[in-house]
Coordinates of C-alpha atoms in Angstrom, one line a residue:
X1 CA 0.0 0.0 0.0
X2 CA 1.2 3.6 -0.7
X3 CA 2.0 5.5 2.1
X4 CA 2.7 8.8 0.2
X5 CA -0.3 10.1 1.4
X6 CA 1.1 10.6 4.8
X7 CA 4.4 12.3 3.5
X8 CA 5.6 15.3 5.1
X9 CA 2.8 18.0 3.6
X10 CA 5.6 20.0 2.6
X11 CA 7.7 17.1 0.6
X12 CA 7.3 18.1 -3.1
X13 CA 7.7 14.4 -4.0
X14 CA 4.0 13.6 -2.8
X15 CA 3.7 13.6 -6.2
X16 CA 5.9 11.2 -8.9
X17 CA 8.3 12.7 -10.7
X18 CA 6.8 13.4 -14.6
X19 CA 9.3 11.4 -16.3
X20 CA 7.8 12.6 -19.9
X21 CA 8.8 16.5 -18.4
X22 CA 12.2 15.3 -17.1
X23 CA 13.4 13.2 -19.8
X24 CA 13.0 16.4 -21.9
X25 CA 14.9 18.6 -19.3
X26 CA 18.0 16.0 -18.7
X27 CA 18.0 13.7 -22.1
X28 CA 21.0 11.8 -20.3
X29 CA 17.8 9.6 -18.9
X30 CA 16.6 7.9 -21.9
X31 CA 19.5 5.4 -21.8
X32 CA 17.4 4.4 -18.5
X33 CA 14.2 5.0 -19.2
X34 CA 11.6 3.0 -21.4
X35 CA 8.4 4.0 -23.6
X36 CA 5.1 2.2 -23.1
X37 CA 2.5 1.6 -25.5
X38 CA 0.7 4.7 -24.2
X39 CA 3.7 6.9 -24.4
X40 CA 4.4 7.2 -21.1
X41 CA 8.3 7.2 -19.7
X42 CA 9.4 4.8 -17.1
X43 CA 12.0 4.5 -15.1
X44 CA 13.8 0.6 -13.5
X45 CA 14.1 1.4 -10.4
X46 CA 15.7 -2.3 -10.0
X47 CA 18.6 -0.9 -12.3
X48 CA 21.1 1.2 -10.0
X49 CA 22.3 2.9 -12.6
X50 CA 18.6 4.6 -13.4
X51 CA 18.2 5.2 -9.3
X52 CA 21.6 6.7 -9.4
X53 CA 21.0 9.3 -12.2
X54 CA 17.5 10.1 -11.7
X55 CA 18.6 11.0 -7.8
X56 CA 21.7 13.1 -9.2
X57 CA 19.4 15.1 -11.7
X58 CA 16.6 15.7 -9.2
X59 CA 19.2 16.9 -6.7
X60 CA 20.4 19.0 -9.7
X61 CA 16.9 20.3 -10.8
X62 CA 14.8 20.9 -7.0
X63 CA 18.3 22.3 -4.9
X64 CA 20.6 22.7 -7.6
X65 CA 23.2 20.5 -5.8
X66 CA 25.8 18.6 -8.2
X67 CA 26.2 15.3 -6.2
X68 CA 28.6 12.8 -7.1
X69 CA 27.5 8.9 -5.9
X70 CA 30.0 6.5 -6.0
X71 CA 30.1 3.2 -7.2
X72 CA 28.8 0.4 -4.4
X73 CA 28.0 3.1 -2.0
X74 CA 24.5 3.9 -1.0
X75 CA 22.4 5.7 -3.4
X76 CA 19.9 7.6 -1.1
X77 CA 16.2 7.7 -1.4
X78 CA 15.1 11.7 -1.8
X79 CA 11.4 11.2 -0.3
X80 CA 13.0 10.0 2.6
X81 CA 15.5 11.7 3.3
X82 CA 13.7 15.0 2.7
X83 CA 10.7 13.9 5.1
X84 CA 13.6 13.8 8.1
X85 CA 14.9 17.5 7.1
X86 CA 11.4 18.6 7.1
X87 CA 10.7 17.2 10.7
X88 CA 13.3 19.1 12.0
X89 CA 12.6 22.0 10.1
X90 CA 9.3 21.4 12.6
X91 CA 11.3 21.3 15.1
X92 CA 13.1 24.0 14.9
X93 CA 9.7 26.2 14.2
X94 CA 7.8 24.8 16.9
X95 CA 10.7 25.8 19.3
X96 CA 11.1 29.1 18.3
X97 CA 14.3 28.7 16.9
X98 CA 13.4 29.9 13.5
X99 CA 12.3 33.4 15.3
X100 CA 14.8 33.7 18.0
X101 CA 18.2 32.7 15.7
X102 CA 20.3 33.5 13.3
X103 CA 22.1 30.3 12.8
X104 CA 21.2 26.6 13.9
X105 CA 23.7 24.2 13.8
X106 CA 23.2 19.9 13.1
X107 CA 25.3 17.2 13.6
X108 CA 25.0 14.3 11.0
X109 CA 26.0 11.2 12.1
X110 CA 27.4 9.1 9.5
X111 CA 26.9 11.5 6.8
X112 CA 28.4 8.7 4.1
X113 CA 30.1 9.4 0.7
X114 CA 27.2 11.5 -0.9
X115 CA 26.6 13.6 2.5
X116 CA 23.0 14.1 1.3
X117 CA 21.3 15.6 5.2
X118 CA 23.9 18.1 5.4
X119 CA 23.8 19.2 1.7
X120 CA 19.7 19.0 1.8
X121 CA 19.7 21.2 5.1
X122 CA 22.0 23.8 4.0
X123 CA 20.3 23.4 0.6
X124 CA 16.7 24.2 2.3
X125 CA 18.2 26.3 4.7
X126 CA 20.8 28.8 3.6
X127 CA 23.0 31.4 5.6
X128 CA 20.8 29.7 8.9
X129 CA 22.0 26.1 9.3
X130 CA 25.7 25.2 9.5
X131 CA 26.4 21.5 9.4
X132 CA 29.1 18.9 10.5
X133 CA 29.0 15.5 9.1
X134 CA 30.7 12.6 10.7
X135 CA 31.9 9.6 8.9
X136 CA 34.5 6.9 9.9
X137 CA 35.2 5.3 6.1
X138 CA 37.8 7.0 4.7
X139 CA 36.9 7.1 0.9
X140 CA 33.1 8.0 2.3
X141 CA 35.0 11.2 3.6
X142 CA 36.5 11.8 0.4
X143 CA 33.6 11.7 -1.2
X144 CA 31.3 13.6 0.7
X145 CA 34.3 16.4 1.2
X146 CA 34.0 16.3 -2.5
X147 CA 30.4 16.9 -2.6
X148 CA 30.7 20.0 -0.3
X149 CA 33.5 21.6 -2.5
X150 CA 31.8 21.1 -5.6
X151 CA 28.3 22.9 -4.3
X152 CA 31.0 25.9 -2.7
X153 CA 29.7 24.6 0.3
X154 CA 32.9 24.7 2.6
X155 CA 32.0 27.4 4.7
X156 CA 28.6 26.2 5.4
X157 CA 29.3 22.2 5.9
X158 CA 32.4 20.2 7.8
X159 CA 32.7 16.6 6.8
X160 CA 34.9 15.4 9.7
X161 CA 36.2 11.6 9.6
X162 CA 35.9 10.0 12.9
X163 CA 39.1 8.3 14.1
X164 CA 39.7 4.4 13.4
X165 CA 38.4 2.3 16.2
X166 CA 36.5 4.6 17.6
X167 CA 33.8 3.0 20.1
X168 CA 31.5 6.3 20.9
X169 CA 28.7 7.4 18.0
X170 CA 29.5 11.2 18.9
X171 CA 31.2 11.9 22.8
X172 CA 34.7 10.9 20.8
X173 CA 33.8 13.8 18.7
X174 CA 32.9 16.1 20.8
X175 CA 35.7 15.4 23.1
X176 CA 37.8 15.8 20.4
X177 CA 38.0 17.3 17.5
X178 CA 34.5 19.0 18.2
X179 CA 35.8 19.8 22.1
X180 CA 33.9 23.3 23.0
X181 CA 31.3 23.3 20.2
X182 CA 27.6 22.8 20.9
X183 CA 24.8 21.7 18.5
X184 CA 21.4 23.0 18.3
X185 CA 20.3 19.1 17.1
X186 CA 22.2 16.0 15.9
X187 CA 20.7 13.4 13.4
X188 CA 21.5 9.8 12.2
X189 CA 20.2 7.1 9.5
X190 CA 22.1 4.0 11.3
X191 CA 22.9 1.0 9.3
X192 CA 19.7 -1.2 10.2
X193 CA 21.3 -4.6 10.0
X194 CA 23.3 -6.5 12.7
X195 CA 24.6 -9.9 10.4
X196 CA 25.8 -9.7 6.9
X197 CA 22.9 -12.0 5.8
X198 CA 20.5 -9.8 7.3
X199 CA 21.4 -7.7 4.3
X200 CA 21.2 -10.4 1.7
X201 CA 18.2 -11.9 3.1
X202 CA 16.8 -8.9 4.1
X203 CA 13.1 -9.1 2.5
X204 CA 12.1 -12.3 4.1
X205 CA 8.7 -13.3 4.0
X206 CA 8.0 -9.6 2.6
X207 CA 7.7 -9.2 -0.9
X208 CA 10.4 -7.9 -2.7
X209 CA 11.6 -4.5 -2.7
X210 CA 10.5 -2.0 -5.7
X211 CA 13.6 -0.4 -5.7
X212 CA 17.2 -2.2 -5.9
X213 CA 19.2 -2.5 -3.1
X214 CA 22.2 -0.2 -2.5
X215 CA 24.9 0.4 -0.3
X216 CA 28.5 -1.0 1.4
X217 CA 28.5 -3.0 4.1
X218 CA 29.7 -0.9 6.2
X219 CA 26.5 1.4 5.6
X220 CA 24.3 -1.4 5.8
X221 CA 25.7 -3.6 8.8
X222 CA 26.7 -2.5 12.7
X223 CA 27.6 -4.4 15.6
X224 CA 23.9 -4.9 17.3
X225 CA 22.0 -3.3 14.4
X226 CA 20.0 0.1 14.8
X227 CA 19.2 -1.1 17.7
X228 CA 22.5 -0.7 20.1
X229 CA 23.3 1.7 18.0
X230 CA 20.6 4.2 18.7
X231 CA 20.8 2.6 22.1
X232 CA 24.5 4.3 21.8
X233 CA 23.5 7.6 21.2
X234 CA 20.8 7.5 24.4
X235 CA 23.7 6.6 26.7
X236 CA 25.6 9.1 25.3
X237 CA 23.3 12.1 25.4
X238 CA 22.6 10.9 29.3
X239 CA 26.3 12.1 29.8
X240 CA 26.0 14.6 27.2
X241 CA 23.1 16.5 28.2
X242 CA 22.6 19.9 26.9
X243 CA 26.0 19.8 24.7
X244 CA 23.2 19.3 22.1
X245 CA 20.0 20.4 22.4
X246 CA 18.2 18.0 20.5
X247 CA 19.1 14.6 19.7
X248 CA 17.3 12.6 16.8
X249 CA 17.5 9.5 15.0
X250 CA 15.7 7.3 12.5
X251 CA 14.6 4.0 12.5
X252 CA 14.2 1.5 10.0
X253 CA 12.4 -1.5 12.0
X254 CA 8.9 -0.9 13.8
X255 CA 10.2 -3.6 16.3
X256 CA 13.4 -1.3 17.5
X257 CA 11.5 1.9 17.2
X258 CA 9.1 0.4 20.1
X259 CA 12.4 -1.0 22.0
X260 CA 13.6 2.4 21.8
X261 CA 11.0 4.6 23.3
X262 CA 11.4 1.7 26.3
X263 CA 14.6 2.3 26.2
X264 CA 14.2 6.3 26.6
X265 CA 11.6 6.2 29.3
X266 CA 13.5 3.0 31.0
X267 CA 16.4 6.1 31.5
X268 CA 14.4 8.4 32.6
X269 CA 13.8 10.7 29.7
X270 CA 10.3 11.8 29.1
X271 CA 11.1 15.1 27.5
X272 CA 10.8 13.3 23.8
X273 CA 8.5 13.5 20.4
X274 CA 8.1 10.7 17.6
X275 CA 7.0 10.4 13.6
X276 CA 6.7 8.6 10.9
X277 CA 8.2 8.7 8.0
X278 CA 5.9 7.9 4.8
X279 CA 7.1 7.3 1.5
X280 CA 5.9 4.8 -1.5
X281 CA 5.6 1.7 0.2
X282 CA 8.1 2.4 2.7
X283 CA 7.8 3.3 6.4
X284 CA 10.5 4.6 8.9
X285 CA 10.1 5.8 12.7
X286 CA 11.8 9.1 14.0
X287 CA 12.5 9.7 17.9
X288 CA 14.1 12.6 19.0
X289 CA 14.7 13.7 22.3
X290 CA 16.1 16.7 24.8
X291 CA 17.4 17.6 28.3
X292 CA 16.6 21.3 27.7
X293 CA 13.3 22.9 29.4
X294 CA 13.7 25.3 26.8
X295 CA 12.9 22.5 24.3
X296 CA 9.7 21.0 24.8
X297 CA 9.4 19.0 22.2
X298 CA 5.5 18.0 22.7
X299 CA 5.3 21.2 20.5
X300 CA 6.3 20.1 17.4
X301 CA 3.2 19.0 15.3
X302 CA 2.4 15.5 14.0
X303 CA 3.2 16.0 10.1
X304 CA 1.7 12.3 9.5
X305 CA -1.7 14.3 10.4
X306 CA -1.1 17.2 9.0
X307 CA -0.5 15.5 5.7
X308 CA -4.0 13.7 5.4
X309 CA -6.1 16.7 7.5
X310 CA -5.4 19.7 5.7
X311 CA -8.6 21.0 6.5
X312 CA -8.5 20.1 9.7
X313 CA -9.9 22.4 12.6
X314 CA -8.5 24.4 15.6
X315 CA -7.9 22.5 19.1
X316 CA -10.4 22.4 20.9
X317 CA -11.7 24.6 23.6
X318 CA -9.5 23.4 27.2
X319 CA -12.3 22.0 29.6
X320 CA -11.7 24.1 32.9
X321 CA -13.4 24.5 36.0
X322 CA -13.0 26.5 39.5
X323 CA -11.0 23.9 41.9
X324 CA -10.9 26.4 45.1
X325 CA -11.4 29.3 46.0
X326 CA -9.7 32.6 47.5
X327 CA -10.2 31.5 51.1
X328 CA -8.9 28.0 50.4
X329 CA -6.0 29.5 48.7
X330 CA -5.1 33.1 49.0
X331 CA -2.2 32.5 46.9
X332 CA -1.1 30.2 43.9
X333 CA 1.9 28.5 45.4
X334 CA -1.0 27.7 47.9
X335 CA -3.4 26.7 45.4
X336 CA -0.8 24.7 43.3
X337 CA 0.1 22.9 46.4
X338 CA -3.5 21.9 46.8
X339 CA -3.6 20.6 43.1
X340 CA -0.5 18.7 43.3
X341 CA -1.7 16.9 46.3
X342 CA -5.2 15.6 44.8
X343 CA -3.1 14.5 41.8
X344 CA -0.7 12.6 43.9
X345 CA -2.4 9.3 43.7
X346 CA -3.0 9.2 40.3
X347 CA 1.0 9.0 39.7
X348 CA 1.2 11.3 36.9
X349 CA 3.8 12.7 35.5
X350 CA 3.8 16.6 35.9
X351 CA 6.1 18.8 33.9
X352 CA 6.4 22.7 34.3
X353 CA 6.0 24.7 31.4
X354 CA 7.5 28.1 30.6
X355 CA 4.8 30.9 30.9
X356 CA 4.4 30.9 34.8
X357 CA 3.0 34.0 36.0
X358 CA 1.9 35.8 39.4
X359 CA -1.3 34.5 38.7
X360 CA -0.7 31.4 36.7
X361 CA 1.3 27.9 36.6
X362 CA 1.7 25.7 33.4
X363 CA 2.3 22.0 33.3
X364 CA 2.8 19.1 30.4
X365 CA 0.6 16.3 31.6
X366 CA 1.9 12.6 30.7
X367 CA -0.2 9.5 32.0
X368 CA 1.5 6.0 31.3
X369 CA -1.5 4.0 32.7
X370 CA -5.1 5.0 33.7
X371 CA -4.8 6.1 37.1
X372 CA -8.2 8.0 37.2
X373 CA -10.7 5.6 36.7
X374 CA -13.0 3.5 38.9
X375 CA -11.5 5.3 41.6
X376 CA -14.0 4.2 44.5
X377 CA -13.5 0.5 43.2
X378 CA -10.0 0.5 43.2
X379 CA -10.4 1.1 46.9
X380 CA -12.3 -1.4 47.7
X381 CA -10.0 -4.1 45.9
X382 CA -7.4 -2.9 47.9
X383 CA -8.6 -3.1 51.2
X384 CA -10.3 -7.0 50.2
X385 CA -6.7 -7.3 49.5
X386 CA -4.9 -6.2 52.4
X387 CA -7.7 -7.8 54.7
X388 CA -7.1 -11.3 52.6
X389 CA -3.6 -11.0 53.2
X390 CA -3.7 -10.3 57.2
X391 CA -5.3 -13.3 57.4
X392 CA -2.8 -15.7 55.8
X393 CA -4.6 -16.3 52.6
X394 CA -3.3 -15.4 48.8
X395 CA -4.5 -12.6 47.4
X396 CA -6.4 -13.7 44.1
X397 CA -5.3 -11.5 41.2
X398 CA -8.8 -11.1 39.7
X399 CA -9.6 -7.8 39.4
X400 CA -6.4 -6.2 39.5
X401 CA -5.4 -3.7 36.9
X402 CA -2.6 -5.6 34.5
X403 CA 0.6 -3.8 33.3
X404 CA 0.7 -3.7 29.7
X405 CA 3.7 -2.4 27.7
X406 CA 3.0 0.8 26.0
X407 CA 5.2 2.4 23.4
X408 CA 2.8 5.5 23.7
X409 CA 1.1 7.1 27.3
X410 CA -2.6 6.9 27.6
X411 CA -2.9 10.3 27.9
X412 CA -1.1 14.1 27.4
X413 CA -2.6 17.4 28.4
X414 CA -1.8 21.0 28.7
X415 CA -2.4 21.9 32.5
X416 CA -3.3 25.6 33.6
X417 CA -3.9 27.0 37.2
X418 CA -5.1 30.3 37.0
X419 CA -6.6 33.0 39.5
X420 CA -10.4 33.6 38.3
X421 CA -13.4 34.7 39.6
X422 CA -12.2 35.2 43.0
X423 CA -10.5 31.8 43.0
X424 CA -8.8 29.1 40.8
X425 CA -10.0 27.3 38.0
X426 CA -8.1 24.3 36.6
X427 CA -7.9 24.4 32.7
X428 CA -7.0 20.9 30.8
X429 CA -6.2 21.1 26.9
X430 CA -6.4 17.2 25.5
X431 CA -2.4 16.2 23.0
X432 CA -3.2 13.0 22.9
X433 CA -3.5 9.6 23.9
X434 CA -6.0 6.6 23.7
X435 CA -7.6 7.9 26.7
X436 CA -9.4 10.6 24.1
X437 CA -10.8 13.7 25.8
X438 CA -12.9 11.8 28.0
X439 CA -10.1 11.2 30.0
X440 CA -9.1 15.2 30.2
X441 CA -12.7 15.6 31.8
X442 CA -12.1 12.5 34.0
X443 CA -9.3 14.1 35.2
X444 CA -10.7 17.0 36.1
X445 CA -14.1 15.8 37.5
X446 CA -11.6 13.5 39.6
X447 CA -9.6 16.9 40.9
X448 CA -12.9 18.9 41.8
X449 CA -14.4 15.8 43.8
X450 CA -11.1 15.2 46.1
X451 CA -10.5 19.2 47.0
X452 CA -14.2 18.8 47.8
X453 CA -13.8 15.8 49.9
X454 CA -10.6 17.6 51.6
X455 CA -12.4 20.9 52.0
X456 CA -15.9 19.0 53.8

C-alpha cells in the first residue's frame, strides 16, 4: 500500500516525478528510461544505474546541488531523506528557533560518501544552518568532502572523519575534535542490519523491494544493528546533556522503534517526540529527544496528520473549571500545592512549562496507565486485599489492573492554574493519547471531587 499520502505535507515528492517532463529537461535519462504503448516514460528502479541518475538530476533540478555517488555506496532515497529534514525544520519552528536565531547548527552522524542531510539542510536552509557530518570510512570522507567543495559549500558544511576504532557514536567527537562546540540538534540514518545476511536476506517473507538495493556493508551492517546503536546515542546524550540540544534519530524497523522509546523512558527521559516517516511503500520511525526545558518537544506537530487533515480544525476549547477558592487558597503557590496533592495518587507525571506567572502555573501532563478511573473500586479491591492477606490467605489477582507495555502514554494534556473569579479554576487542553478527551474531563471531574472531599 502507498504511504505517500502521509508524506511530510511540505515534501514536493508527494507527487511522482513526470518522467515525460524530465526526460525532456536531462535527455542523459533515456538510456534508463523506457516507452510504453501509451507513451508514457518509465523509469527501473531495479537498475542502480537509473536510481543513481534520476537521484543526481533531481538533486540537480529541485536544490541545484551537483552530487557525485560512487560506485557500491548507498544511493539515497530523496522522499525519505527530505521527510527527516522537514521534521526538523518542525522542530526548529515549533521551538522558536526559526524566530529567535540567526544560525542553527546539526550534527549528522554518519553523513556517508554523498553527504546528502547536510547538503539538503544547508540546501533548504541557507546562511541559517551550519552542518558537521561525521563519517569513519575514509573514501566515504572523500567523497562527501568532494560533494561539499563542488556545491562551494565549505563554509557552510564540515565533513569530519571520525578516528579508526572509535567506540563512541558522537562523545569521541565532541571530546575531540569537536571539544567546546555545541549543537542545536544532531541526526542519524544508522545501518539497520546486525549480520551480513540480514542484508542479503533482508526481505524475508515480505515481498520484494520496488527499488534495488544499494549500499556497502559498512553502511548497511553495525555491531547490534540500529538497535544498540541508537541505544548508543541514548547513553551518550545521558552524559552529554545539553551539549546538544536536541538529539534525533531514524529507525528502519517498527520492532526497534518500540524498544527504543522503552529504552528512553527505562532512563528516565520523558522530554521526547516521535513520527513517521511515509514514503511509497516504505515506512521509517523518527525519535528525537532533549534535556533542555527550553525545548519541549510535545510542540512540534504531527506532520503524518497534517498531511492527510489539511482541513483540519482548531484544538479544541480546554475544559476548565474553578477547583478552590480565595479562602482556600489566597495565593497560587498555595493553590498549586493543593492541586499537586489531589493528583498525587494518580501518579502522573507533571512537567512545568515556561509561561508561569503571578497569577498562573503551566504544566505538560503525561499518564503511562489510567490512574483516574474507577476510583471508589480500586479502593475497595485494595482493602479486600490487604484484609485477605492479614489473614494468611493469597490474594487472588482477579480484578487487578494488569501492566501492559505501552510504546505511547494513555494520555497528554496541557495543564493551567489560574486566578479567576475570586479563585482558581483548573484548565485541561487534550495532546493525545488513547484515553481521548474523555479522560481530560475524568481528570478534572476526579480533581474537583477530592479538594471537595478535603475541603468538607
Amino acid at each position: 500500500m502507498s504511504m505517500s499520502k502521509f508524506m511530510h505535507p511540505r515534501n514536493i515528492y508527494r507527487q511522482k516525478p513526470d518522467f515525460n517532463a524530465l526526460v525532456k529537461q536531462f535527455p542523459e535519462l533515456r538510456g534508463v528510461t523506457t516507452v510504453d504503448l501509451n507513451g508514457r516514460v518509465k523509469l527501473d528502479f531495479k537498475n542502480r544505474e537509473a536510481l543513481q541518475l534520476l537521484t543526481r538530476v533531481l538533486l540537480r533540478r529541485d536544490f541545484g546541488l551537483e552530487v557525485e555517488l560512487p560506485a557500491g555506496k548507498l544511493v539515497p532515497t530523496l522522499p525519505l531523506r527530505l521527510n527527516y529534514i522537514l521534521w526538523l525544520e518542525d522542530v526548529e519552528e515549533a521551538l522558536g528557533w526559526r524566530r529567535n536565531r540567526a544560525e542553527l547548527r546539526g550534527l549528522d552522524i554518519g553523513c556517508g560518501a554523498s553527504c546528502i542531510y547536510p547538503l539538503l539542510g544547508v540546501a533548504r536552509n541557507r546562511t541559517r544552518w551550519k552542518m558537521v557530518g561525521l563519517e569513519k570510512v575514509r573514501d566515504s570522507v572523500e567523497s562527501a568532502r568532494g560533494n561539499v567543495e563542488r556545491n562551494g559549500l565549505t563554509g557552510d558544511v564540515r565533513v569530519v572523519e571520525q578516528k579508526e576504532g572509535e567506540e563512541t557514536v558522537i562523545r569521541g567527537f565532541l571530546e575531540g575534535d569537536g571539544v567546546g562546540e555545541r549543537f542545536d540538534f544532531c541526526m542519524c540514518n544508522p545501518p539497520f542490519y546486525e549480520q551480513d545476511h540480514e542484508v542479503e536476506n533482508r526481505t524475508g517473507h515480505r515481498p520484494e523491494p520496488s527499488a534495488v538495493s544499494t549500499g556497502s556493508m559498512d553502511e548497511l551492517r553495525t555491531e547490534g544493528g540500529e538497535l544498540r546503536f541508537v541505544e548508543k546515542i541514548i547513553d551518550e546524550s545521558l552524559e552529554l546533556k545539553e551539549r546538544i540540544t536536541v538529539y534525533s534519530s531514524m529507525l528502519g524497523h517498527k520492532r526497534n522503534y518500540d524498544q527504543i522509546l522503552r529504552i528512553l523512558k527505562g532512563r528516565g527521559v520523558s522530554n521526547f517526540t516521535t513520527t513517521r516517516f511515509c514514503q511509497g511503500n516504505t515506512t521509517r520511525w523518527g525519535v528525537a529527544w532533549s534535556f533542555s526545558s527550553e525545548a519541549l518537544l510535545f510542540k512540534v506537530p504531527d506532520a503524518t496528520q497534517q498531511s492527510t487533515n489539511t482541513n483540519k480544525k482548531s484544538p479544541a476549547k480546554p475544559l476548565q473549571g474553578k477547583i478552590l477558592t480565595a479562602t482556600q487558597a489566597p495565593t497560587l503557590a498555595e493553590a498549586k500545592s493543593h492541586l499537586l496533592s489531589a493528583l498525587t495518587p494518580l501518579a502522573l507525571q507533571l512537567q512545568p512549562l515556561e509561561g508561569e506567572s503571578a497569577s498562573e502555573s503551566l504544566w505538560k501532563l503525561v499518564a503511562q496507565d489510567n490512574t483516574w478511573s474507577h476510583q471508589r473500586r480500586k479502593r475497595r479491591e485494595a482493602k479486600r486485599v490487604a484484609t485477605v492477606e492479614s489473614n494468611g490467605e493469597p490474594a487472588s489477582e482477579q480484578g487487578t489492573p494488569s501492566k501492559r507495555c505501552r510504546t505511547e502514554p494513555v494520555l497528554s494534556a496541557a495543564v493551567s492554574l489560574k486566578s479567576c473569579d475570586g479563585g482558581w479554576t483548573l484548565a485541561l487542553s487534550y495532546l493525545g493519547g488513547i484515553a481521548g478527551k474523555d479522560g481530560v474531563n475524568q481528570i478534572l471531574q476526579y480533581v474537583k471531587n477530592k479538594l471537595k472531599e478535603s475541603s468538607d
